[in-house]
């Protein structure tokens, strides 16, 4: 497995890990050998939130503990086992405060189409990180949010009680701030409701935006989507 693939799979897996505190964190070699720096930081944050004062951290023998500044001390000098110092300050970062720095995504990259929007929405819902999208669908003949894209925005927003600005037809910028973890349930999305007079915009593309967040949520969901099923340049 490549370093990038390992990091991508780790980021998805971390979204399903419950909040601590944890008694034992066995990182071993994988985290600090095969994950990129950004994923290492994410792993460290996830498992170092409100740790128990008697919790242990195990890493690879040839690796450095990335959390020693937060109160981890080696059980044996130079050893791979660390313990949270009893005198260390324990700061809990609530879900609403994690990753609060807004990620700005330029929708004109590559083919400049709607896939950038859908992927960004899905990952924002999974990770809880707010995003700002600019130049949405900039390389399309009619840039901005069409009915199916607006439906996707509102659909993903409903999964995690997101605060959204810019969610209107033809908008080329959007701020999306998840309000909570993705919730399971029975959802109904209708592309026709996004535009006066209706629309047969692609239903499968709306499904594409909500599928991964719901697949990673804790429980089953039912999704009913009304819209076009055989739309040019979209999956049927």
Short mmCIF file of N, CA and C in Angstrom, two decimals, residues 33-112:
data_model
loop_
_atom_site.label_atom_id
_atom_site.label_comp_id
_atom_site.label_asym_id
_atom_site.label_seq_id
_atom_site.Cartn_x
_atom_site.Cartn_y
_atom_site.Cartn_z
N UNK A 33 5.16 5.82 10.20
CA UNK A 33 5.99 5.36 9.09
C UNK A 33 5.28 5.53 7.75
N UNK A 34 3.99 5.26 7.72
CA UNK A 34 3.28 5.19 6.44
C UNK A 34 2.26 6.31 6.23
N UNK A 35 1.90 7.04 7.27
CA UNK A 35 0.95 8.13 7.10
C UNK A 35 1.70 9.42 6.80
N UNK A 36 1.08 10.30 6.00
CA UNK A 36 1.71 11.59 5.75
C UNK A 36 1.58 12.48 7.00
N UNK A 37 2.27 13.62 6.99
CA UNK A 37 2.34 14.47 8.18
C UNK A 37 0.96 14.96 8.61
N UNK A 38 0.11 15.30 7.64
CA UNK A 38 -1.22 15.80 7.99
C UNK A 38 -2.03 14.73 8.71
N UNK A 39 -1.94 13.47 8.23
CA UNK A 39 -2.70 12.40 8.86
C UNK A 39 -2.11 12.05 10.22
N UNK A 40 -0.78 12.13 10.35
CA UNK A 40 -0.15 11.91 11.65
C UNK A 40 -0.70 12.89 12.68
N UNK A 41 -0.81 14.15 12.26
CA UNK A 41 -1.33 15.18 13.18
C UNK A 41 -2.77 14.89 13.54
N UNK A 42 -3.56 14.41 12.56
CA UNK A 42 -4.96 14.09 12.82
C UNK A 42 -5.08 12.93 13.79
N UNK A 43 -4.24 11.91 13.60
CA UNK A 43 -4.24 10.77 14.51
C UNK A 43 -3.86 11.20 15.92
N UNK A 44 -2.82 12.01 16.02
CA UNK A 44 -2.35 12.48 17.33
C UNK A 44 -3.44 13.25 18.05
N UNK A 45 -4.14 14.13 17.31
CA UNK A 45 -5.20 14.92 17.92
C UNK A 45 -6.35 14.03 18.37
N UNK A 46 -6.74 13.08 17.52
CA UNK A 46 -7.88 12.23 17.83
C UNK A 46 -7.65 11.43 19.09
N UNK A 47 -6.44 10.94 19.28
CA UNK A 47 -6.18 10.06 20.42
C UNK A 47 -5.55 10.78 21.60
N UNK A 48 -5.36 12.07 21.46
CA UNK A 48 -4.79 12.81 22.59
C UNK A 48 -5.78 13.80 23.18
N UNK A 49 -7.06 13.65 22.81
CA UNK A 49 -8.09 14.50 23.38
C UNK A 49 -8.55 13.92 24.72
N UNK A 50 -8.41 14.67 25.75
CA UNK A 50 -8.78 14.30 27.11
C UNK A 50 -8.31 12.88 27.47
N UNK A 51 -7.01 12.59 27.37
CA UNK A 51 -6.53 11.26 27.72
C UNK A 51 -6.58 11.06 29.23
N UNK A 52 -6.72 9.83 29.65
CA UNK A 52 -6.70 9.52 31.07
C UNK A 52 -5.29 9.74 31.61
N UNK A 53 -5.21 10.11 32.89
CA UNK A 53 -3.90 10.35 33.48
C UNK A 53 -3.10 9.06 33.61
N UNK A 54 -3.79 7.89 33.56
CA UNK A 54 -3.08 6.62 33.67
C UNK A 54 -3.08 5.87 32.34
N UNK A 55 -3.35 6.59 31.24
CA UNK A 55 -3.38 5.96 29.93
C UNK A 55 -1.96 5.78 29.38
N UNK A 56 -1.80 4.79 28.51
CA UNK A 56 -0.50 4.48 27.93
C UNK A 56 -0.55 4.69 26.42
N UNK A 57 0.59 5.11 25.88
CA UNK A 57 0.76 5.29 24.46
C UNK A 57 1.95 4.43 24.02
N UNK A 58 1.72 3.58 23.02
CA UNK A 58 2.77 2.69 22.52
C UNK A 58 3.07 3.06 21.07
N UNK A 59 4.35 3.33 20.76
CA UNK A 59 4.76 3.64 19.40
C UNK A 59 5.89 2.70 18.99
N UNK A 60 6.32 2.85 17.75
CA UNK A 60 7.43 2.03 17.28
C UNK A 60 8.71 2.37 18.01
N UNK A 61 9.56 1.39 18.18
CA UNK A 61 10.79 1.57 18.96
C UNK A 61 11.70 2.64 18.38
N UNK A 62 11.65 2.85 17.07
CA UNK A 62 12.54 3.82 16.43
C UNK A 62 11.83 5.12 16.08
N UNK A 63 10.63 5.33 16.63
CA UNK A 63 9.87 6.53 16.34
C UNK A 63 9.90 7.48 17.52
N UNK A 64 9.56 8.74 17.24
CA UNK A 64 9.49 9.75 18.28
C UNK A 64 8.04 10.01 18.65
N UNK A 65 7.80 10.20 19.93
CA UNK A 65 6.45 10.50 20.40
C UNK A 65 6.08 11.92 19.96
N UNK A 66 4.98 12.10 19.18
CA UNK A 66 4.63 13.43 18.70
C UNK A 66 3.86 14.25 19.71
N UNK A 67 3.57 13.68 20.88
CA UNK A 67 2.70 14.35 21.84
C UNK A 67 3.39 14.65 23.16
N UNK A 68 4.73 14.59 23.18
CA UNK A 68 5.43 14.80 24.45
C UNK A 68 5.19 16.20 24.98
N UNK A 69 4.91 17.15 24.09
CA UNK A 69 4.62 18.50 24.54
C UNK A 69 3.29 18.60 25.28
N UNK A 70 2.46 17.56 25.15
CA UNK A 70 1.16 17.58 25.81
C UNK A 70 1.15 16.73 27.08
N UNK A 71 2.34 16.39 27.58
CA UNK A 71 2.38 15.72 28.88
C UNK A 71 2.70 14.25 28.87
N UNK A 72 3.07 13.67 27.72
CA UNK A 72 3.45 12.26 27.68
C UNK A 72 4.92 12.11 28.08
N UNK A 73 5.18 11.18 28.97
CA UNK A 73 6.55 10.92 29.41
C UNK A 73 6.84 9.44 29.22
N UNK A 74 8.09 9.09 28.88
CA UNK A 74 8.42 7.68 28.67
C UNK A 74 8.40 6.90 29.98
N UNK A 75 7.88 5.68 29.92
CA UNK A 75 7.89 4.81 31.10
C UNK A 75 9.32 4.41 31.42
N UNK A 76 10.10 4.12 30.39
CA UNK A 76 11.54 3.87 30.52
C UNK A 76 12.27 4.81 29.58
N UNK A 77 13.38 5.34 30.03
CA UNK A 77 14.13 6.31 29.22
C UNK A 77 14.48 5.72 27.86
N UNK A 78 14.07 6.38 26.82
CA UNK A 78 14.36 5.90 25.47
C UNK A 78 13.46 4.80 25.00
N UNK A 79 12.48 4.38 25.82
CA UNK A 79 11.60 3.29 25.44
C UNK A 79 10.42 3.73 24.59
N UNK A 80 9.67 2.76 24.01
CA UNK A 80 8.56 3.10 23.11
C UNK A 80 7.22 3.26 23.82
N UNK A 81 7.19 3.10 25.15
CA UNK A 81 5.93 3.19 25.90
C UNK A 81 5.90 4.49 26.68
N UNK A 82 4.82 5.26 26.50
CA UNK A 82 4.67 6.55 27.17
C UNK A 82 3.42 6.53 28.05
N UNK A 83 3.44 7.39 29.05
CA UNK A 83 2.32 7.50 29.96
C UNK A 83 1.98 8.98 30.15
N UNK A 84 0.70 9.27 30.25
CA UNK A 84 0.30 10.64 30.45
C UNK A 84 0.71 11.11 31.83
N UNK A 85 1.41 12.24 31.89
CA UNK A 85 1.84 12.78 33.17
C UNK A 85 0.63 13.20 33.99
N UNK A 86 0.58 12.83 35.25
CA UNK A 86 -0.56 13.15 36.10
C UNK A 86 -0.73 14.64 36.28
N UNK A 87 0.37 15.39 36.14
CA UNK A 87 0.26 16.83 36.33
C UNK A 87 -0.02 17.59 35.05
N UNK A 88 -0.17 16.86 33.95
CA UNK A 88 -0.38 17.53 32.68
C UNK A 88 -1.79 18.10 32.59
N UNK A 89 -1.88 19.25 31.96
CA UNK A 89 -3.21 19.83 31.74
C UNK A 89 -3.93 19.01 30.69
N UNK A 90 -5.20 18.72 30.95
CA UNK A 90 -5.99 17.93 30.03
C UNK A 90 -7.04 18.83 29.39
N UNK A 91 -6.85 19.07 28.14
CA UNK A 91 -7.76 19.97 27.43
C UNK A 91 -8.58 19.17 26.44
N UNK A 92 -9.90 19.28 26.57
CA UNK A 92 -10.78 18.58 25.65
C UNK A 92 -11.22 19.53 24.55
N UNK A 93 -11.05 19.11 23.33
CA UNK A 93 -11.54 19.88 22.20
C UNK A 93 -12.87 19.30 21.79
N UNK A 94 -13.91 20.06 21.92
CA UNK A 94 -15.23 19.57 21.53
C UNK A 94 -15.28 19.42 20.02
N UNK A 95 -16.24 18.64 19.55
CA UNK A 95 -16.35 18.39 18.11
C UNK A 95 -16.55 19.69 17.35
N UNK A 96 -17.20 20.66 17.98
CA UNK A 96 -17.45 21.92 17.29
C UNK A 96 -16.20 22.76 17.14
N UNK A 97 -15.13 22.45 17.92
CA UNK A 97 -13.92 23.26 17.87
C UNK A 97 -12.79 22.58 17.12
N UNK A 98 -12.96 21.33 16.74
CA UNK A 98 -11.90 20.63 16.02
C UNK A 98 -11.88 21.07 14.57
N UNK A 99 -10.70 21.29 14.05
CA UNK A 99 -10.58 21.63 12.64
C UNK A 99 -11.38 22.86 12.26
N UNK A 100 -11.42 23.88 13.12
CA UNK A 100 -12.26 25.03 12.85
C UNK A 100 -11.70 25.92 11.75
N UNK A 101 -10.45 25.75 11.39
CA UNK A 101 -9.90 26.54 10.31
C UNK A 101 -10.57 26.13 9.00
N UNK A 102 -11.20 27.09 8.36
CA UNK A 102 -11.96 26.80 7.14
C UNK A 102 -11.03 26.49 5.98
N UNK A 103 -11.31 25.39 5.29
CA UNK A 103 -10.54 25.00 4.13
C UNK A 103 -11.15 25.65 2.90
N UNK A 104 -10.34 26.37 2.13
CA UNK A 104 -10.81 27.03 0.91
C UNK A 104 -10.47 26.16 -0.29
N UNK A 105 -11.47 25.86 -1.10
CA UNK A 105 -11.29 24.98 -2.25
C UNK A 105 -11.69 25.73 -3.52
N UNK A 106 -10.79 25.72 -4.49
CA UNK A 106 -11.01 26.40 -5.76
C UNK A 106 -11.66 25.42 -6.74
N UNK A 107 -12.90 25.69 -7.09
CA UNK A 107 -13.65 24.78 -7.96
C UNK A 107 -13.24 24.82 -9.41
N UNK A 108 -12.29 25.66 -9.77
CA UNK A 108 -11.84 25.73 -11.17
C UNK A 108 -10.72 24.75 -11.47
N UNK A 109 -10.22 24.04 -10.46
CA UNK A 109 -9.12 23.09 -10.67
C UNK A 109 -9.55 21.97 -11.61
N UNK A 110 -8.60 21.43 -12.33
CA UNK A 110 -8.86 20.28 -13.20
C UNK A 110 -9.93 20.59 -14.22
N UNK A 111 -10.94 19.74 -14.29
CA UNK A 111 -12.02 19.96 -15.25
C UNK A 111 -13.00 21.02 -14.77
N UNK A 112 -12.86 21.44 -13.51
CA UNK A 112 -13.69 22.52 -13.00
C UNK A 112 -15.17 22.21 -12.99
#
